[in-house]
Amino acid sequence: THLICIVPEYFNLDITKPVEVNLVVSCCGKRGEPRQFTYQP
């Protein structure tokens, strides 16, 4: 399966190295499994 979404900017725009976070999609009272996402500087 696929999900297309818009990921917001990382809160700190001055990162100098990649930052890993976990994204969780919520819809209609359900939550998906956390997915690793890496913000790039």
PDB file of N, CA and C in Angstrom:
ATOM      1  N   THR A   1       0.843  -1.186   0.000  1.00  0.00           N
ATOM      2  CA  THR A   1       0.000   0.000   0.000  1.00  0.00           C
ATOM      3  C   THR A   1       0.880   1.238   0.000  1.00  0.00           C
ATOM      4  N   HIS A   2       0.280   2.351  -0.410  1.00  0.00           N
ATOM      5  CA  HIS A   2       1.011   3.610  -0.492  1.00  0.00           C
ATOM      6  C   HIS A   2       0.228   4.714   0.208  1.00  0.00           C
ATOM      7  N   LEU A   3       0.949   5.690   0.676  1.00  0.00           N
ATOM      8  CA  LEU A   3       0.349   6.873   1.281  1.00  0.00           C
ATOM      9  C   LEU A   3       1.054   8.087   0.697  1.00  0.00           C
ATOM     10  N   ILE A   4       0.280   9.031   0.248  1.00  0.00           N
ATOM     11  CA  ILE A   4       0.833  10.289  -0.249  1.00  0.00           C
ATOM     12  C   ILE A   4       0.389  11.378   0.711  1.00  0.00           C
ATOM     13  N   CYS A   5       1.355  12.133   1.237  1.00  0.00           N
ATOM     14  CA  CYS A   5       1.015  13.193   2.189  1.00  0.00           C
ATOM     15  C   CYS A   5       2.038  14.324   2.065  1.00  0.00           C
ATOM     16  N   ILE A   6       1.720  15.423   2.710  1.00  0.00           N
ATOM     17  CA  ILE A   6       2.630  16.563   2.777  1.00  0.00           C
ATOM     18  C   ILE A   6       3.255  16.553   4.164  1.00  0.00           C
ATOM     19  N   VAL A   7       4.572  16.458   4.213  1.00  0.00           N
ATOM     20  CA  VAL A   7       5.285  16.448   5.487  1.00  0.00           C
ATOM     21  C   VAL A   7       5.693  17.882   5.808  1.00  0.00           C
ATOM     22  N   PRO A   8       5.336  18.376   7.002  1.00  0.00           N
ATOM     23  CA  PRO A   8       5.700  19.755   7.345  1.00  0.00           C
ATOM     24  C   PRO A   8       7.206  19.912   7.531  1.00  0.00           C
ATOM     25  N   GLU A   9       7.672  21.137   7.441  1.00  0.00           N
ATOM     26  CA  GLU A   9       9.083  21.426   7.672  1.00  0.00           C
ATOM     27  C   GLU A   9       9.468  21.021   9.089  1.00  0.00           C
ATOM     28  N   TYR A  10      10.710  20.640   9.263  1.00  0.00           N
ATOM     29  CA  TYR A  10      11.233  20.366  10.600  1.00  0.00           C
ATOM     30  C   TYR A  10      11.249  21.686  11.356  1.00  0.00           C
ATOM     31  N   PHE A  11      10.975  21.650  12.661  1.00  0.00           N
ATOM     32  CA  PHE A  11      10.844  22.894  13.434  1.00  0.00           C
ATOM     33  C   PHE A  11      12.124  23.718  13.462  1.00  0.00           C
ATOM     34  N   ASN A  12      13.275  23.057  13.356  1.00  0.00           N
ATOM     35  CA  ASN A  12      14.557  23.759  13.350  1.00  0.00           C
ATOM     36  C   ASN A  12      15.086  23.764  11.922  1.00  0.00           C
ATOM     37  N   LEU A  13      15.012  24.885  11.258  1.00  0.00           N
ATOM     38  CA  LEU A  13      15.442  24.970   9.861  1.00  0.00           C
ATOM     39  C   LEU A  13      16.955  25.041   9.707  1.00  0.00           C
ATOM     40  N   ASP A  14      17.681  25.087  10.829  1.00  0.00           N
ATOM     41  CA  ASP A  14      19.138  25.218  10.788  1.00  0.00           C
ATOM     42  C   ASP A  14      19.863  23.900  11.044  1.00  0.00           C
ATOM     43  N   ILE A  15      19.232  22.760  10.757  1.00  0.00           N
ATOM     44  CA  ILE A  15      19.917  21.487  10.979  1.00  0.00           C
ATOM     45  C   ILE A  15      21.091  21.364  10.014  1.00  0.00           C
ATOM     46  N   THR A  16      22.159  20.718  10.483  1.00  0.00           N
ATOM     47  CA  THR A  16      23.359  20.565   9.657  1.00  0.00           C
ATOM     48  C   THR A  16      23.633  19.112   9.296  1.00  0.00           C
ATOM     49  N   LYS A  17      22.847  18.203   9.870  1.00  0.00           N
ATOM     50  CA  LYS A  17      22.969  16.785   9.545  1.00  0.00           C
ATOM     51  C   LYS A  17      21.567  16.179   9.530  1.00  0.00           C
ATOM     52  N   PRO A  18      21.391  15.031   8.912  1.00  0.00           N
ATOM     53  CA  PRO A  18      20.069  14.409   8.850  1.00  0.00           C
ATOM     54  C   PRO A  18      19.489  14.154  10.245  1.00  0.00           C
ATOM     55  N   VAL A  19      18.179  14.322  10.372  1.00  0.00           N
ATOM     56  CA  VAL A  19      17.471  14.092  11.633  1.00  0.00           C
ATOM     57  C   VAL A  19      16.388  13.051  11.388  1.00  0.00           C
ATOM     58  N   GLU A  20      16.419  11.965  12.175  1.00  0.00           N
ATOM     59  CA  GLU A  20      15.426  10.910  12.027  1.00  0.00           C
ATOM     60  C   GLU A  20      14.274  11.129  13.006  1.00  0.00           C
ATOM     61  N   VAL A  21      13.056  10.981  12.517  1.00  0.00           N
ATOM     62  CA  VAL A  21      11.851  11.098  13.339  1.00  0.00           C
ATOM     63  C   VAL A  21      10.930   9.930  12.994  1.00  0.00           C
ATOM     64  N   ASN A  22       9.901   9.736  13.792  1.00  0.00           N
ATOM     65  CA  ASN A  22       8.876   8.742  13.497  1.00  0.00           C
ATOM     66  C   ASN A  22       7.593   9.471  13.141  1.00  0.00           C
ATOM     67  N   LEU A  23       7.012   9.140  12.007  1.00  0.00           N
ATOM     68  CA  LEU A  23       5.740   9.714  11.581  1.00  0.00           C
ATOM     69  C   LEU A  23       4.630   8.716  11.868  1.00  0.00           C
ATOM     70  N   VAL A  24       3.512   9.231  12.400  1.00  0.00           N
ATOM     71  CA  VAL A  24       2.345   8.396  12.660  1.00  0.00           C
ATOM     72  C   VAL A  24       1.156   9.059  11.984  1.00  0.00           C
ATOM     73  N   VAL A  25       0.442   8.305  11.166  1.00  0.00           N
ATOM     74  CA  VAL A  25      -0.730   8.820  10.469  1.00  0.00           C
ATOM     75  C   VAL A  25      -1.966   8.467  11.283  1.00  0.00           C
ATOM     76  N   SER A  26      -2.813   9.474  11.543  1.00  0.00           N
ATOM     77  CA  SER A  26      -4.074   9.264  12.254  1.00  0.00           C
ATOM     78  C   SER A  26      -5.225   9.651  11.345  1.00  0.00           C
ATOM     79  N   CYS A  27      -6.284   8.830  11.355  1.00  0.00           N
ATOM     80  CA  CYS A  27      -7.457   9.111  10.534  1.00  0.00           C
ATOM     81  C   CYS A  27      -8.657   8.375  11.112  1.00  0.00           C
ATOM     82  N   CYS A  28      -9.749   9.092  11.300  1.00  0.00           N
ATOM     83  CA  CYS A  28     -11.006   8.484  11.754  1.00  0.00           C
ATOM     84  C   CYS A  28     -10.832   7.703  13.053  1.00  0.00           C
ATOM     85  N   GLY A  29     -10.030   8.218  13.967  1.00  0.00           N
ATOM     86  CA  GLY A  29      -9.826   7.562  15.249  1.00  0.00           C
ATOM     87  C   GLY A  29      -8.855   6.397  15.229  1.00  0.00           C
ATOM     88  N   LYS A  30      -8.258   6.121  14.090  1.00  0.00           N
ATOM     89  CA  LYS A  30      -7.282   5.032  13.978  1.00  0.00           C
ATOM     90  C   LYS A  30      -5.891   5.622  13.797  1.00  0.00           C
ATOM     91  N   ARG A  31      -4.902   4.880  14.280  1.00  0.00           N
ATOM     92  CA  ARG A  31      -3.507   5.310  14.140  1.00  0.00           C
ATOM     93  C   ARG A  31      -2.711   4.231  13.431  1.00  0.00           C
ATOM     94  N   GLY A  32      -1.875   4.646  12.512  1.00  0.00           N
ATOM     95  CA  GLY A  32      -1.006   3.705  11.817  1.00  0.00           C
ATOM     96  C   GLY A  32       0.244   3.418  12.629  1.00  0.00           C
ATOM     97  N   GLU A  33       1.025   2.497  12.153  1.00  0.00           N
ATOM     98  CA  GLU A  33       2.302   2.175  12.793  1.00  0.00           C
ATOM     99  C   GLU A  33       3.294   3.311  12.533  1.00  0.00           C
ATOM    100  N   PRO A  34       4.159   3.616  13.512  1.00  0.00           N
ATOM    101  CA  PRO A  34       5.188   4.636  13.281  1.00  0.00           C
ATOM    102  C   PRO A  34       6.088   4.236  12.113  1.00  0.00           C
ATOM    103  N   ARG A  35       6.420   5.214  11.285  1.00  0.00           N
ATOM    104  CA  ARG A  35       7.314   5.000  10.140  1.00  0.00           C
ATOM    105  C   ARG A  35       8.476   5.970  10.259  1.00  0.00           C
ATOM    106  N   GLN A  36       9.675   5.456  10.072  1.00  0.00           N
ATOM    107  CA  GLN A  36      10.853   6.305  10.164  1.00  0.00           C
ATOM    108  C   GLN A  36      10.927   7.233   8.955  1.00  0.00           C
ATOM    109  N   PHE A  37      11.270   8.491   9.220  1.00  0.00           N
ATOM    110  CA  PHE A  37      11.416   9.503   8.181  1.00  0.00           C
ATOM    111  C   PHE A  37      12.658  10.307   8.517  1.00  0.00           C
ATOM    112  N   THR A  38      13.437  10.658   7.515  1.00  0.00           N
ATOM    113  CA  THR A  38      14.660  11.422   7.742  1.00  0.00           C
ATOM    114  C   THR A  38      14.558  12.784   7.076  1.00  0.00           C
ATOM    115  N   TYR A  39      14.674  13.832   7.900  1.00  0.00           N
ATOM    116  CA  TYR A  39      14.759  15.196   7.366  1.00  0.00           C
ATOM    117  C   TYR A  39      16.199  15.429   6.937  1.00  0.00           C
ATOM    118  N   GLN A  40      16.375  16.011   5.774  1.00  0.00           N
ATOM    119  CA  GLN A  40      17.706  16.316   5.260  1.00  0.00           C
ATOM    120  C   GLN A  40      17.955  17.818   5.361  1.00  0.00           C
ATOM    121  N   PRO A  41      19.195  18.216   5.702  1.00  0.00           N
ATOM    122  CA  PRO A  41      19.488  19.662   5.774  1.00  0.00           C
ATOM    123  C   PRO A  41      19.397  20.327   4.411  1.00  0.00           C
TER     124      PRO A  41
END
